[in-house]
CSV table of C-alpha atoms in Angstrom, one decimal:
chain,number,residue,atom,x,y,z
A,572,UNK,CA,103.5,-6.6,65.3
A,573,UNK,CA,106.0,-7.8,67.8
A,574,UNK,CA,107.4,-4.2,68.2
A,575,UNK,CA,103.9,-2.9,68.8
A,576,UNK,CA,103.3,-5.6,71.4
A,577,UNK,CA,106.6,-4.8,73.1
A,578,UNK,CA,105.7,-1.2,73.2
A,579,UNK,CA,102.3,-2.0,74.7
A,580,UNK,CA,103.9,-4.2,77.3
A,581,UNK,CA,106.3,-1.4,78.3
A,582,UNK,CA,103.5,1.1,78.5
A,583,UNK,CA,101.5,-1.3,80.6
A,584,UNK,CA,104.4,-1.9,83.0
A,585,UNK,CA,105.0,1.9,83.3
A,586,UNK,CA,101.3,2.5,84.1
A,587,UNK,CA,101.3,-0.3,86.6
A,588,UNK,CA,104.4,1.1,88.3
A,589,UNK,CA,102.8,4.6,88.4
A,590,UNK,CA,99.6,3.3,89.8
A,591,UNK,CA,101.4,1.3,92.4
A,592,UNK,CA,103.4,4.4,93.5
A,593,UNK,CA,100.2,6.4,93.7
A,594,UNK,CA,98.5,3.7,95.9
A,595,UNK,CA,101.5,3.6,98.2
A,596,UNK,CA,101.5,7.4,98.5
A,597,UNK,CA,97.9,7.7,99.4
A,598,UNK,CA,97.3,4.9,102.0
A,599,UNK,CA,97.4,4.6,105.7
A,600,UNK,CA,96.9,1.9,108.3
A,601,UNK,CA,95.6,1.7,111.9
A,602,UNK,CA,95.5,-1.0,114.5
A,603,UNK,CA,93.6,-0.7,117.7
A,604,UNK,CA,91.6,-2.6,120.3
A,605,UNK,CA,87.8,-2.5,120.6
A,606,UNK,CA,85.8,-3.9,123.5
A,607,UNK,CA,86.9,-4.5,127.0
A,608,UNK,CA,86.1,-2.6,130.2
A,609,UNK,CA,88.7,0.1,129.7
A,610,UNK,CA,87.2,1.8,126.6
A,611,UNK,CA,84.0,3.9,126.4
A,612,UNK,CA,81.5,1.5,124.8
A,613,UNK,CA,84.5,0.0,122.9
A,614,UNK,CA,84.2,2.6,120.1
A,615,UNK,CA,87.2,4.0,118.2
A,616,UNK,CA,86.9,6.9,115.8
A,617,UNK,CA,89.4,8.6,113.4
A,618,UNK,CA,89.2,12.0,111.7
A,619,UNK,CA,89.3,12.1,107.9
A,620,UNK,CA,89.7,15.2,105.8
A,621,UNK,CA,89.1,14.7,102.1
A,622,UNK,CA,87.5,16.6,99.3
A,623,UNK,CA,83.9,16.2,98.5
A,624,UNK,CA,82.8,12.9,96.9
A,625,UNK,CA,86.2,11.2,97.4
A,626,UNK,CA,86.0,7.5,97.0
A,627,UNK,CA,88.3,5.3,99.2
A,628,UNK,CA,88.6,1.7,100.2
A,629,UNK,CA,88.9,0.3,103.7
A,630,UNK,CA,90.5,-3.1,104.1
A,631,UNK,CA,90.0,-4.5,107.5
A,632,UNK,CA,91.3,-7.5,109.6
A,633,UNK,CA,89.2,-8.7,112.5
A,634,UNK,CA,90.9,-11.8,113.9
A,635,UNK,CA,88.3,-12.1,116.7
A,636,UNK,CA,85.5,-12.8,114.2
A,637,UNK,CA,84.6,-16.0,112.5
A,638,UNK,CA,84.6,-19.6,113.6
A,639,UNK,CA,81.4,-19.2,115.5
A,640,UNK,CA,82.8,-16.7,117.9
A,641,UNK,CA,79.8,-14.5,117.6
A,642,UNK,CA,82.0,-11.4,117.5
A,643,UNK,CA,80.9,-8.7,115.2
A,644,UNK,CA,81.7,-5.0,114.7
A,645,UNK,CA,80.0,-2.0,113.1
A,646,UNK,CA,81.9,0.4,110.8
A,647,UNK,CA,80.4,3.8,110.1
A,648,UNK,CA,81.4,6.9,108.2
A,649,UNK,CA,79.9,10.2,109.7
A,650,UNK,CA,79.9,13.6,108.1
A,651,UNK,CA,80.5,16.1,110.9
A,652,UNK,CA,79.4,19.1,109.0
A,653,UNK,CA,76.0,17.6,108.2
A,654,UNK,CA,74.9,17.3,111.8
A,655,UNK,CA,76.7,14.0,112.2
A,656,UNK,CA,75.0,12.5,109.2
A,657,UNK,CA,75.7,8.8,108.7
A,658,UNK,CA,77.0,8.2,105.2
A,659,UNK,CA,77.9,4.6,105.5
A,660,UNK,CA,77.2,1.7,107.9
A,661,UNK,CA,78.3,-1.9,107.6
A,662,UNK,CA,78.3,-4.9,109.9
A,663,UNK,CA,81.6,-6.8,110.0
A,664,UNK,CA,81.6,-10.4,111.0
A,665,UNK,CA,84.4,-11.8,108.9
A,666,UNK,CA,88.1,-12.0,109.7
A,667,UNK,CA,89.0,-9.8,106.8
A,668,UNK,CA,87.2,-7.9,104.0
A,669,UNK,CA,87.0,-4.7,101.9
A,670,UNK,CA,84.6,-1.8,102.3
A,671,UNK,CA,84.0,1.0,99.8
A,672,UNK,CA,83.0,4.4,101.0
A,673,UNK,CA,82.6,8.0,99.6
A,674,UNK,CA,82.9,11.2,101.5
A,675,UNK,CA,80.0,13.8,101.6
A,676,UNK,CA,80.8,17.5,102.0
A,677,UNK,CA,84.3,19.1,102.1
A,678,UNK,CA,84.6,18.8,105.9
A,679,UNK,CA,85.8,16.5,108.6
A,680,UNK,CA,84.5,13.0,108.6
A,681,UNK,CA,84.6,10.4,111.4
A,682,UNK,CA,85.4,6.8,110.6
A,683,UNK,CA,84.2,4.8,113.6
A,684,UNK,CA,84.5,1.1,114.6
A,685,UNK,CA,82.6,-0.3,117.5
A,686,UNK,CA,81.7,-3.8,118.7
A,687,UNK,CA,78.2,-5.0,118.2
A,688,UNK,CA,76.8,-5.5,121.6
A,689,UNK,CA,79.1,-5.8,124.5
A,690,UNK,CA,82.6,-7.3,124.3
A,691,UNK,CA,84.1,-7.9,127.7
A,692,UNK,CA,87.3,-9.2,126.1
A,693,UNK,CA,89.4,-6.8,124.0
A,694,UNK,CA,89.6,-7.6,120.3
A,695,UNK,CA,92.3,-6.3,117.9
A,696,UNK,CA,90.9,-4.6,114.8
A,697,UNK,CA,93.1,-3.4,111.9
A,698,UNK,CA,92.2,-0.9,109.2
A,699,UNK,CA,94.0,0.0,106.0
A,700,UNK,CA,92.7,3.1,104.0
A,701,UNK,CA,93.5,3.9,100.4
A,702,UNK,CA,92.0,6.4,98.0
A,703,UNK,CA,90.2,5.2,94.9
A,704,UNK,CA,87.6,2.6,94.1
A,705,UNK,CA,87.8,-1.1,94.9
A,706,UNK,CA,89.0,-3.8,92.5
A,707,UNK,CA,85.5,-5.1,92.3
A,708,UNK,CA,84.4,-1.7,90.9
A,709,UNK,CA,86.9,-1.8,88.1
A,710,UNK,CA,86.2,-5.4,87.4
A,711,UNK,CA,82.6,-4.6,86.9
A,712,UNK,CA,83.5,-1.6,84.7
A,713,UNK,CA,85.8,-3.7,82.5
A,714,UNK,CA,83.1,-6.3,82.1
A,715,UNK,CA,80.4,-3.8,81.2
A,716,UNK,CA,82.5,-1.7,78.8
A,717,UNK,CA,84.7,-4.6,77.4
A,718,UNK,CA,88.0,-3.0,78.5
A,719,UNK,CA,91.3,-4.9,78.2
A,720,UNK,CA,93.9,-4.8,80.9
A,721,UNK,CA,95.8,-1.9,79.5
A,722,UNK,CA,92.7,0.2,79.0
A,723,UNK,CA,91.6,-0.6,82.5
A,724,UNK,CA,94.9,0.5,84.0
A,725,UNK,CA,94.6,3.7,82.1
A,726,UNK,CA,91.2,4.3,83.6
A,727,UNK,CA,92.6,3.5,87.1
A,728,UNK,CA,95.5,5.9,86.6
A,729,UNK,CA,93.2,8.6,85.3
A,730,UNK,CA,91.0,8.3,88.4
A,731,UNK,CA,94.1,8.4,90.7
A,732,UNK,CA,95.4,11.6,88.9
A,733,UNK,CA,91.9,13.2,89.2
A,734,UNK,CA,91.9,12.5,93.0
A,735,UNK,CA,95.4,14.0,93.3
A,736,UNK,CA,94.2,17.2,91.6
A,737,UNK,CA,91.1,17.3,93.8
A,738,UNK,CA,93.3,16.8,96.9
A,739,UNK,CA,95.6,19.6,95.7
A,740,UNK,CA,92.7,22.0,95.2
A,741,UNK,CA,91.3,21.0,98.6
A,742,UNK,CA,94.6,21.6,100.3
A,743,UNK,CA,95.0,25.0,98.5
A,744,UNK,CA,91.6,26.0,99.8
A,745,UNK,CA,92.5,25.0,103.3
A,746,UNK,CA,95.8,26.9,103.0
A,747,UNK,CA,93.9,30.0,102.0
A,748,UNK,CA,91.5,29.6,104.9
A,749,UNK,CA,94.4,29.2,107.3
A,750,UNK,CA,96.2,32.2,105.8
A,751,UNK,CA,93.1,34.4,106.3
A,752,UNK,CA,92.7,33.1,109.9
A,753,UNK,CA,96.3,33.9,110.6
A,754,UNK,CA,96.0,37.4,109.1
A,755,UNK,CA,92.9,38.0,111.2
A,756,UNK,CA,94.7,36.8,114.4
A,757,UNK,CA,97.7,39.1,113.5
A,758,UNK,CA,95.5,42.1,113.1
A,759,UNK,CA,93.7,41.4,116.4
A,760,UNK,CA,97.1,40.8,118.1
A,761,UNK,CA,98.4,44.3,117.0
A,762,UNK,CA,95.8,46.0,119.3
A,763,UNK,CA,96.7,43.9,122.3
A,764,UNK,CA,99.9,45.7,123.2
A,765,UNK,CA,98.1,49.1,122.8
A,766,UNK,CA,95.4,47.9,125.2
A,767,UNK,CA,98.0,46.7,127.7
A,768,UNK,CA,99.7,50.1,127.6
A,769,UNK,CA,96.4,52.0,128.1
A,770,UNK,CA,95.6,49.8,131.1
A,771,UNK,CA,99.0,50.4,132.6
A,772,UNK,CA,98.6,54.2,132.1
A,773,UNK,CA,95.2,54.2,133.7
A,774,UNK,CA,96.4,52.1,136.6
A,775,UNK,CA,99.3,54.5,137.1
A,776,UNK,CA,97.1,57.6,137.1
A,777,UNK,CA,94.7,56.1,139.6
A,778,UNK,CA,97.6,55.0,141.9
A,779,UNK,CA,99.1,58.5,141.8
A,780,UNK,CA,95.7,60.1,142.6
A,781,UNK,CA,95.1,57.7,145.5
A,782,UNK,CA,98.6,58.3,146.9
A,783,UNK,CA,98.1,62.1,146.6
A,784,UNK,CA,94.8,61.9,148.3
A,785,UNK,CA,96.3,59.7,151.1
A,786,UNK,CA,99.2,62.1,151.7
A,787,UNK,CA,96.7,65.0,151.8
A,788,UNK,CA,94.6,63.3,154.3
A,789,UNK,CA,97.6,62.6,156.5
A,790,UNK,CA,98.6,66.3,156.1
A,791,UNK,CA,101.9,65.3,154.6
A,792,UNK,CA,101.2,67.0,151.3
A,793,UNK,CA,99.4,70.3,150.6
């Protein structure tokens, strides 16, 4: 029994290490300023490109909120391909928290943060994005399906691997689209030198005719 427990412990540590590496590989952070007179309505937006139905977590820090300051911000996720369809909206009035979002179609999305109302004083806002579901999501899953820690980590790792495969397929599709666009531009570019040569020949012919006509009018050429 002790050997089995040791093996389970080693497997669990390996899964935790793999899951930690995956989280580090697929995370990004932003820090910016909202509000103030120098920004347009104090709104800041970022472009996200992820496969369809990709879940990700946004952890934010909003030091200007709380303690009766009255400062609040609105976080939105917009699908650009669906006529700027709003997929997510949340009012942020705490100094830090976690938001869970899911992308719509396979297209560009805008993640926007803007102050609620008018903030004359600039306020620092920090975002940290990571792929996957939130810890609350997995805690609820473990409670509903009676999963132990090792089983839950296996589920997390499976979800992360599925997202990696989806990301790889998405990047492959984008690479194919880019290759086709490059080939189309190359085919079109092949005709451009020919067109330039034709224009130069026509210009030379007209210049020769005009010069010949001029010399004939001046009786310098018969």
